[in-house]
CSV table of C-alpha atoms in Angstrom, one decimal:
chain,number,residue,atom,x,y,z
A,129,UNK,CA,26.6,4.4,2.6
A,130,UNK,CA,24.3,5.3,-0.2
A,131,UNK,CA,24.0,8.6,-2.0
A,132,UNK,CA,21.0,10.9,-1.8
A,133,UNK,CA,20.2,10.4,-5.5
A,134,UNK,CA,19.9,6.6,-5.0
A,135,UNK,CA,17.5,6.9,-2.1
A,136,UNK,CA,15.4,9.6,-4.0
A,137,UNK,CA,14.9,7.1,-6.8
A,138,UNK,CA,14.0,4.4,-4.3
A,139,UNK,CA,11.3,6.5,-2.7
A,140,UNK,CA,9.8,7.1,-6.1
A,141,UNK,CA,9.6,3.5,-7.0
A,142,UNK,CA,6.6,2.8,-4.8
A,143,UNK,CA,2.9,2.9,-5.8
A,144,UNK,CA,3.3,5.9,-8.0
A,145,UNK,CA,7.0,5.5,-8.9
A,146,UNK,CA,7.7,8.5,-11.1
A,147,UNK,CA,5.6,11.2,-9.6
A,148,UNK,CA,8.4,13.7,-9.2
A,149,UNK,CA,9.4,13.4,-12.8
A,150,UNK,CA,5.8,14.0,-13.9
A,151,UNK,CA,6.2,17.7,-13.2
A,152,UNK,CA,8.9,18.1,-15.8
A,153,UNK,CA,6.9,17.6,-19.0
A,154,UNK,CA,7.8,21.1,-20.3
A,155,UNK,CA,11.5,20.8,-19.8
A,156,UNK,CA,13.4,20.5,-23.1
A,157,UNK,CA,15.2,17.3,-22.1
A,158,UNK,CA,12.2,15.7,-20.3
A,159,UNK,CA,9.8,16.4,-23.2
A,160,UNK,CA,11.7,14.1,-25.5
A,161,UNK,CA,11.1,11.1,-23.2
A,162,UNK,CA,8.0,12.0,-21.2
A,163,UNK,CA,4.7,12.4,-23.1
A,164,UNK,CA,2.3,15.2,-22.3
A,165,UNK,CA,-0.2,12.6,-21.1
A,166,UNK,CA,2.2,11.3,-18.5
A,167,UNK,CA,0.7,12.7,-15.2
A,168,UNK,CA,1.1,10.5,-12.1
A,169,UNK,CA,-0.4,11.7,-8.9
A,170,UNK,CA,2.1,12.9,-6.3
A,171,UNK,CA,1.8,12.3,-2.6
A,172,UNK,CA,4.0,12.0,0.4
A,173,UNK,CA,4.9,9.1,2.7
A,174,UNK,CA,4.6,6.5,-0.1
A,175,UNK,CA,5.6,3.9,2.4
A,176,UNK,CA,1.9,3.7,3.3
A,177,UNK,CA,1.2,2.3,-0.2
A,178,UNK,CA,3.7,-0.6,0.1
A,179,UNK,CA,1.7,-3.7,0.8
A,180,UNK,CA,3.7,-5.1,3.8
A,181,UNK,CA,2.7,-8.8,3.8
A,182,UNK,CA,3.1,-11.8,1.6
A,183,UNK,CA,-0.3,-13.2,0.9
A,184,UNK,CA,-1.9,-10.2,-0.7
A,185,UNK,CA,1.2,-9.2,-2.6
A,186,UNK,CA,1.5,-12.7,-4.1
A,187,UNK,CA,-2.0,-12.0,-5.6
A,188,UNK,CA,-1.0,-8.8,-7.3
A,189,UNK,CA,-1.6,-6.5,-4.3
A,190,UNK,CA,-5.2,-7.5,-3.9
A,191,UNK,CA,-6.8,-8.1,-0.5
A,192,UNK,CA,-9.7,-5.8,0.3
A,193,UNK,CA,-12.2,-8.6,-0.5
A,194,UNK,CA,-10.2,-11.8,0.0
A,195,UNK,CA,-11.0,-14.3,2.8
A,196,UNK,CA,-10.1,-12.9,6.2
A,197,UNK,CA,-6.5,-13.5,7.6
A,198,UNK,CA,-4.2,-12.2,10.2
A,199,UNK,CA,-2.9,-9.4,7.9
A,200,UNK,CA,-6.3,-7.8,7.3
A,201,UNK,CA,-5.2,-4.6,9.2
A,202,UNK,CA,-3.6,-3.3,6.0
A,203,UNK,CA,-6.2,-4.4,3.4
A,204,UNK,CA,-9.5,-4.2,5.3
A,205,UNK,CA,-9.7,-4.4,9.1
A,206,UNK,CA,-13.5,-5.1,8.8
A,207,UNK,CA,-12.5,-8.6,7.8
A,208,UNK,CA,-11.1,-9.4,11.3
A,209,UNK,CA,-14.5,-10.0,12.9
A,210,UNK,CA,-15.0,-12.9,10.4
A,211,UNK,CA,-11.9,-14.7,11.6
A,212,UNK,CA,-12.6,-18.1,13.0
A,213,UNK,CA,-9.8,-17.9,15.6
A,214,UNK,CA,-10.2,-15.4,18.5
A,215,UNK,CA,-6.7,-13.9,18.3
A,216,UNK,CA,-3.7,-13.8,16.0
A,217,UNK,CA,-0.5,-11.8,15.2
A,218,UNK,CA,1.9,-11.6,12.3
A,219,UNK,CA,5.4,-10.3,11.5
A,220,UNK,CA,6.4,-9.4,7.9
A,221,UNK,CA,9.8,-8.5,6.4
A,222,UNK,CA,10.3,-6.9,3.0
A,223,UNK,CA,13.9,-6.2,1.7
A,224,UNK,CA,12.9,-3.3,-0.6
A,225,UNK,CA,14.4,-2.6,-4.0
A,226,UNK,CA,17.2,-5.0,-3.7
A,227,UNK,CA,18.1,-4.6,-7.4
A,228,UNK,CA,19.4,-1.0,-6.7
A,229,UNK,CA,20.1,-0.8,-3.0
A,230,UNK,CA,21.0,-3.1,-0.2
A,231,UNK,CA,19.9,-1.6,3.1
A,232,UNK,CA,16.2,-0.5,2.7
A,233,UNK,CA,13.8,-2.7,4.6
A,234,UNK,CA,10.1,-2.6,5.5
A,235,UNK,CA,9.0,-4.3,8.7
A,236,UNK,CA,5.4,-4.9,9.7
A,237,UNK,CA,3.6,-6.2,12.8
A,238,UNK,CA,-0.2,-6.8,12.9
A,239,UNK,CA,-2.5,-8.4,15.4
A,240,UNK,CA,-6.1,-8.7,16.4
A,241,UNK,CA,-8.3,-9.9,19.3
A,242,UNK,CA,-12.0,-10.7,19.1
A,243,UNK,CA,-13.8,-9.4,22.2
A,244,UNK,CA,-16.9,-11.4,21.2
A,245,UNK,CA,-18.8,-12.5,18.1
A,246,UNK,CA,-19.6,-8.9,17.2
A,247,UNK,CA,-16.6,-6.8,18.3
A,248,UNK,CA,-12.9,-7.0,17.5
A,249,UNK,CA,-9.9,-4.7,18.1
A,250,UNK,CA,-6.7,-4.8,16.1
A,251,UNK,CA,-3.4,-3.0,15.6
A,252,UNK,CA,-0.6,-2.5,13.2
A,253,UNK,CA,3.0,-1.1,13.1
A,254,UNK,CA,4.9,-0.5,9.9
A,255,UNK,CA,8.6,0.7,10.0
A,256,UNK,CA,10.5,1.7,6.9
A,257,UNK,CA,14.2,2.0,7.3
A,258,UNK,CA,16.2,3.7,4.5
A,259,UNK,CA,19.7,2.8,5.7
A,260,UNK,CA,22.6,5.3,5.7
A,261,UNK,CA,22.5,8.4,3.5
A,262,UNK,CA,25.1,10.9,2.5
A,263,UNK,CA,24.0,14.4,1.5
A,264,UNK,CA,25.7,16.7,-1.0
A,265,UNK,CA,25.1,20.3,-1.9
A,266,UNK,CA,24.9,21.7,-5.4
A,267,UNK,CA,28.7,21.9,-5.5
A,268,UNK,CA,29.0,18.2,-4.8
A,269,UNK,CA,30.3,18.9,-1.3
A,270,UNK,CA,29.3,16.5,1.5
A,271,UNK,CA,27.0,18.2,4.0
A,272,UNK,CA,26.5,15.3,6.3
A,273,UNK,CA,24.9,11.8,6.8
A,274,UNK,CA,21.7,10.6,8.3
A,275,UNK,CA,19.6,7.4,8.9
A,276,UNK,CA,16.1,8.4,8.0
A,277,UNK,CA,13.0,6.3,8.6
A,278,UNK,CA,9.3,6.4,8.3
A,279,UNK,CA,6.8,4.6,10.5
A,280,UNK,CA,3.0,4.3,11.0
A,281,UNK,CA,1.2,3.1,14.1
A,282,UNK,CA,-2.5,2.3,13.9
A,283,UNK,CA,-5.4,0.8,15.9
A,284,UNK,CA,-8.7,-0.4,14.6
A,285,UNK,CA,-12.1,-1.4,15.8
A,286,UNK,CA,-14.4,-3.7,13.7
A,287,UNK,CA,-18.1,-4.5,14.3
A,288,UNK,CA,-20.3,-7.2,12.8
A,289,UNK,CA,-23.3,-5.2,11.5
A,290,UNK,CA,-25.2,-8.3,10.4
A,291,UNK,CA,-24.5,-12.0,9.7
A,292,UNK,CA,-22.9,-11.0,6.3
A,293,UNK,CA,-21.8,-7.4,6.7
A,294,UNK,CA,-19.2,-5.7,8.9
A,295,UNK,CA,-17.5,-2.4,9.3
A,296,UNK,CA,-14.3,-1.0,10.8
A,297,UNK,CA,-12.5,2.3,11.6
A,298,UNK,CA,-8.8,2.7,12.1
A,299,UNK,CA,-6.8,5.6,13.5
A,300,UNK,CA,-3.2,6.1,12.4
A,301,UNK,CA,-0.2,8.2,13.5
A,302,UNK,CA,2.5,8.7,10.8
A,303,UNK,CA,6.1,10.0,11.2
A,304,UNK,CA,8.5,10.6,8.3
A,305,UNK,CA,12.1,11.8,8.2
A,306,UNK,CA,12.0,11.8,4.4
A,307,UNK,CA,11.7,15.5,3.8
A,308,UNK,CA,14.6,15.8,1.4
A,309,UNK,CA,15.9,18.8,3.3
A,310,UNK,CA,19.0,18.5,5.4
A,311,UNK,CA,19.7,20.7,8.4
A,312,UNK,CA,21.6,20.7,11.7
A,313,UNK,CA,19.2,18.1,13.1
A,314,UNK,CA,19.4,15.8,10.1
A,315,UNK,CA,16.6,15.2,7.7
A,316,UNK,CA,13.6,17.4,8.1
A,317,UNK,CA,10.7,15.6,9.8
A,318,UNK,CA,7.0,15.4,9.3
A,319,UNK,CA,4.1,14.1,11.3
A,320,UNK,CA,0.5,13.4,10.4
A,321,UNK,CA,-2.7,11.7,11.5
A,322,UNK,CA,-5.1,9.6,9.4
A,323,UNK,CA,-8.1,7.3,9.5
A,324,UNK,CA,-9.4,4.4,7.5
A,325,UNK,CA,-13.1,3.5,7.0
A,326,UNK,CA,-13.7,0.0,5.8
A,327,UNK,CA,-16.6,-2.4,5.1
A,328,UNK,CA,-16.7,-6.1,4.3
A,329,UNK,CA,-19.4,-8.4,2.9
A,330,UNK,CA,-19.1,-12.2,3.1
A,331,UNK,CA,-22.0,-14.5,2.1
A,332,UNK,CA,-21.9,-18.3,2.2
A,333,UNK,CA,-23.3,-19.9,-1.0
A,334,UNK,CA,-24.0,-23.3,-2.4
A,335,UNK,CA,-22.7,-24.1,-5.9
A,336,UNK,CA,-24.2,-27.4,-6.7
A,337,UNK,CA,-23.5,-29.5,-3.6
A,338,UNK,CA,-20.3,-27.6,-2.8
A,339,UNK,CA,-19.7,-24.7,-0.4
A,340,UNK,CA,-18.6,-21.3,-1.6
A,341,UNK,CA,-18.3,-17.7,-0.4
A,342,UNK,CA,-19.0,-14.5,-2.2
A,343,UNK,CA,-17.1,-11.5,-0.9
A,344,UNK,CA,-16.9,-7.7,-1.4
A,345,UNK,CA,-15.0,-5.0,0.3
A,346,UNK,CA,-14.1,-1.3,0.4
A,347,UNK,CA,-11.5,0.6,2.3
A,348,UNK,CA,-11.1,4.4,2.3
A,349,UNK,CA,-7.6,4.7,3.8
A,350,UNK,CA,-5.2,7.4,4.9
A,351,UNK,CA,-7.8,10.1,5.1
A,352,UNK,CA,-6.3,12.7,7.3
A,353,UNK,CA,-4.1,15.7,7.8
A,354,UNK,CA,-1.5,16.8,5.3
A,355,UNK,CA,2.2,16.5,6.2
A,356,UNK,CA,4.8,19.3,6.1
A,357,UNK,CA,8.6,19.1,6.2
A,358,UNK,CA,9.2,22.9,6.0
A,359,UNK,CA,7.3,24.3,9.0
A,360,UNK,CA,4.1,24.7,7.0
A,361,UNK,CA,5.4,26.4,3.9
A,362,UNK,CA,4.3,23.4,1.8
A,363,UNK,CA,1.6,21.0,3.1
A,364,UNK,CA,1.8,17.8,1.1
A,365,UNK,CA,-1.0,15.2,0.6
A,366,UNK,CA,-1.0,11.8,2.3
A,367,UNK,CA,-1.7,9.0,-0.2
A,368,UNK,CA,-5.5,8.9,0.6
A,369,UNK,CA,-6.9,5.9,-1.2
A,370,UNK,CA,-10.1,4.1,-2.2
A,371,UNK,CA,-9.8,0.4,-2.7
A,372,UNK,CA,-12.8,-1.6,-3.9
A,373,UNK,CA,-12.8,-5.4,-4.5
A,374,UNK,CA,-14.8,-8.6,-5.0
A,375,UNK,CA,-13.8,-12.1,-4.2
A,376,UNK,CA,-15.0,-15.7,-4.6
A,377,UNK,CA,-14.0,-18.8,-2.7
A,378,UNK,CA,-15.0,-22.3,-3.8
A,379,UNK,CA,-14.6,-25.7,-2.0
A,380,UNK,CA,-13.9,-28.2,-4.7
A,381,UNK,CA,-13.9,-31.1,-2.3
A,382,UNK,CA,-12.9,-31.9,1.3
A,383,UNK,CA,-9.2,-31.2,0.5
A,384,UNK,CA,-9.1,-28.8,-2.3
A,385,UNK,CA,-10.2,-25.1,-2.4
A,386,UNK,CA,-9.7,-22.3,-4.9
A,387,UNK,CA,-10.3,-18.6,-4.7
A,388,UNK,CA,-10.0,-15.4,-6.8
A,389,UNK,CA,-10.1,-11.7,-5.9
A,390,UNK,CA,-9.9,-8.5,-7.9
A,391,UNK,CA,-9.2,-5.0,-6.5
A,392,UNK,CA,-9.8,-1.6,-8.1
A,393,UNK,CA,-7.6,1.1,-6.5
A,394,UNK,CA,-7.8,4.9,-6.9
A,395,UNK,CA,-5.9,7.7,-5.1
A,396,UNK,CA,-8.1,10.3,-3.5
A,397,UNK,CA,-5.6,13.0,-4.2
A,398,UNK,CA,-6.0,15.8,-6.8
A,399,UNK,CA,-4.6,15.3,-10.3
A,400,UNK,CA,-1.8,17.8,-11.0
A,401,UNK,CA,-2.7,20.5,-13.6
A,402,UNK,CA,0.7,22.0,-13.9
A,403,UNK,CA,3.7,20.6,-15.8
A,404,UNK,CA,6.6,22.6,-14.3
A,405,UNK,CA,7.7,23.1,-10.7
A,406,UNK,CA,8.7,26.6,-11.8
A,407,UNK,CA,5.0,27.4,-12.1
A,408,UNK,CA,4.9,28.4,-8.5
A,409,UNK,CA,1.4,29.9,-8.4
A,410,UNK,CA,-0.3,26.8,-9.9
A,411,UNK,CA,1.8,24.5,-7.7
A,412,UNK,CA,0.9,26.5,-4.6
A,413,UNK,CA,-2.8,26.4,-5.5
A,414,UNK,CA,-2.6,22.7,-6.0
A,415,UNK,CA,-1.3,22.1,-2.5
A,416,UNK,CA,-3.5,24.7,-0.8
A,417,UNK,CA,-6.7,22.7,-1.3
A,418,UNK,CA,-8.3,21.3,1.8
A,419,UNK,CA,-8.2,17.5,2.3
A,420,UNK,CA,-12.0,17.2,2.0
A,421,UNK,CA,-12.1,19.3,-1.1
A,422,UNK,CA,-9.2,17.4,-2.7
A,423,UNK,CA,-10.9,14.1,-2.0
A,424,UNK,CA,-14.1,15.1,-3.9
A,425,UNK,CA,-12.2,16.8,-6.7
A,426,UNK,CA,-10.1,13.7,-7.2
A,427,UNK,CA,-13.0,12.1,-9.1
A,428,UNK,CA,-13.4,14.9,-11.7
A,429,UNK,CA,-10.3,17.1,-11.9
A,430,UNK,CA,-8.1,15.2,-14.4
A,431,UNK,CA,-7.0,17.6,-17.2
A,432,UNK,CA,-7.9,15.2,-19.9
A,433,UNK,CA,-11.4,14.5,-18.5
A,434,UNK,CA,-13.1,11.1,-18.0
A,435,UNK,CA,-10.4,9.2,-20.0
A,436,UNK,CA,-7.7,10.3,-17.6
A,437,UNK,CA,-9.9,9.6,-14.6
A,438,UNK,CA,-10.2,6.0,-15.7
A,439,UNK,CA,-6.4,5.9,-16.1
A,440,UNK,CA,-6.1,6.6,-12.4
A,441,UNK,CA,-7.6,3.3,-11.5
A,442,UNK,CA,-5.2,0.5,-10.8
A,443,UNK,CA,-6.4,-3.1,-11.3
A,444,UNK,CA,-5.0,-5.9,-9.2
A,445,UNK,CA,-6.0,-9.5,-9.0
A,446,UNK,CA,-5.0,-13.0,-8.2
A,447,UNK,CA,-6.0,-16.6,-7.6
A,448,UNK,CA,-5.2,-18.9,-4.7
A,449,UNK,CA,-5.3,-22.7,-4.4
A,450,UNK,CA,-5.3,-24.4,-1.0
A,451,UNK,CA,-4.8,-28.1,-0.2
A,452,UNK,CA,-6.1,-29.5,3.0
A,453,UNK,CA,-6.0,-26.1,4.7
A,454,UNK,CA,-2.2,-26.5,4.9
A,455,UNK,CA,-0.5,-25.7,1.6
A,456,UNK,CA,-1.3,-22.7,-0.6
A,457,UNK,CA,-0.1,-21.5,-4.0
A,458,UNK,CA,-0.9,-18.0,-5.2
A,459,UNK,CA,-0.5,-16.0,-8.4
A,460,UNK,CA,-1.4,-12.4,-9.3
A,461,UNK,CA,-1.0,-9.4,-11.6
A,462,UNK,CA,-0.8,-5.7,-10.8
A,463,UNK,CA,-1.6,-3.1,-13.5
A,464,UNK,CA,-0.9,0.6,-13.2
A,465,UNK,CA,-1.7,2.5,-16.4
A,466,UNK,CA,1.3,3.8,-18.3
A,467,UNK,CA,0.3,7.5,-18.0
A,468,UNK,CA,0.1,7.2,-14.2
A,469,UNK,CA,3.4,5.5,-13.6
A,470,UNK,CA,3.2,2.3,-15.6
A,471,UNK,CA,4.0,0.0,-12.7
A,472,UNK,CA,3.2,-3.5,-13.9
A,473,UNK,CA,4.3,-6.8,-12.5
A,474,UNK,CA,3.3,-10.5,-12.0
A,475,UNK,CA,3.6,-12.1,-8.6
A,476,UNK,CA,3.6,-15.5,-7.0
A,477,UNK,CA,3.7,-17.0,-3.6
A,478,UNK,CA,3.4,-20.0,-1.4
A,479,UNK,CA,1.9,-20.6,2.1
A,480,UNK,CA,2.2,-23.3,4.7
A,481,UNK,CA,0.0,-23.6,7.8
A,482,UNK,CA,0.8,-26.1,10.5
A,483,UNK,CA,-1.1,-26.1,13.8
A,484,UNK,CA,-0.7,-22.5,15.2
A,485,UNK,CA,1.9,-21.2,12.7
A,486,UNK,CA,1.4,-19.8,9.2
A,487,UNK,CA,4.4,-19.0,6.9
A,488,UNK,CA,3.9,-17.2,3.6
A,489,UNK,CA,6.3,-15.8,1.0
A,490,UNK,CA,5.8,-13.8,-2.2
A,491,UNK,CA,7.9,-12.9,-5.2
A,492,UNK,CA,7.6,-10.2,-7.9
A,493,UNK,CA,8.4,-10.7,-11.6
A,494,UNK,CA,9.1,-7.6,-13.7
A,495,UNK,CA,6.9,-7.0,-16.7
A,496,UNK,CA,8.1,-4.8,-19.6
A,497,UNK,CA,11.3,-2.7,-19.6
A,498,UNK,CA,10.4,0.3,-17.5
A,499,UNK,CA,13.1,1.2,-15.0
A,500,UNK,CA,10.7,1.1,-12.0
A,501,UNK,CA,9.4,-2.3,-13.0
A,502,UNK,CA,12.9,-3.6,-13.1
A,503,UNK,CA,13.7,-2.0,-9.7
A,504,UNK,CA,10.8,-3.9,-8.1
A,505,UNK,CA,11.7,-7.2,-9.8
A,506,UNK,CA,12.9,-10.0,-7.5
A,507,UNK,CA,11.3,-8.4,-4.5
A,508,UNK,CA,10.6,-11.0,-1.7
A,509,UNK,CA,8.2,-10.7,1.2
A,510,UNK,CA,8.1,-13.1,4.1
A,511,UNK,CA,5.3,-13.3,6.7
A,512,UNK,CA,5.2,-15.3,9.8
A,513,UNK,CA,1.7,-15.6,11.5
A,514,UNK,CA,0.6,-17.1,14.8
A,515,UNK,CA,-2.8,-18.3,15.9
A,516,UNK,CA,-2.6,-16.9,19.4
A,517,UNK,CA,-5.8,-18.5,20.5
A,518,UNK,CA,-4.3,-22.0,19.9
A,519,UNK,CA,-1.1,-21.0,21.7
A,520,UNK,CA,-3.0,-20.0,24.8
A,521,UNK,CA,-5.1,-23.2,24.9
């Protein structure tokens, strides 16, 4: 069984890994190690920011504008209508933060079905299990144990708006036991609803005598209600997010293809303007903003102005080489600015496609000496995909 402190650290080591510590800049001890400029954006249910499948993560967590695949539900469901196959499904497993804990796992199931050439429906389920936890009070006395989890269930509809342009909308239900408050019923629980709005552009090109594709995509994800774990006393933001990307795919010859993609990622959550949780009035004002107001303010509310706004943009990118539509090798890099968490890592992965089965795996290499980077090092994801249309033939 794992301690509460260990799991608290694990939940922080996600997309914005040190958000809780960002509020302690005025503390005597913290000020010696945390610069005043360090100001990550806090949000709840960070599980929603963990890329659950292997292909995109092997390219640095980039996928909003890559070529369509079975796992597009997470990155950009508008890509599904551009799939060649009529139906497909995938299952992904991620043993999470194995460097510090042994029983946290993320499971993901995705699938799609093309109704016709213009309409497609899809679904996704993500389940985040945090193992066994033991809770202690301030006197180091055990209060109880629990097995918390988080999950999200979503369904999407995508539509071909033209030969090159498509759009999609996804609706999501979110449940989280991770309220960090223990009571007679276990961990305090929260529920929320959210939606994604996504668009995808894919245009065939000719580069000399060879085929190519130019791609672009955008996904506004997790736009929805707030989530509360204390009966509405505090309403926390979901990790609303805007992901923009461009991609390029080039056919070298009959057997060899190469592609590249780059994503720019920004949270649509207000930037904290307080440095101490003891500043109750400022903290309450921060969380009392409406979701719509907070989204618009997220583009211009950074305390240090435009420079800090730019620091809130993550850059992720990768390349992919495919041989004979069967074997793929992928490499990527993920950069989160130091003042917003400093999560940086390289990634690599392999993929094999044979008849109706696709297997992919990714691996993360730590960059630098930050604790969170080291925690994510050696993270492995495995995805098994099925071309259902071929199975049913």
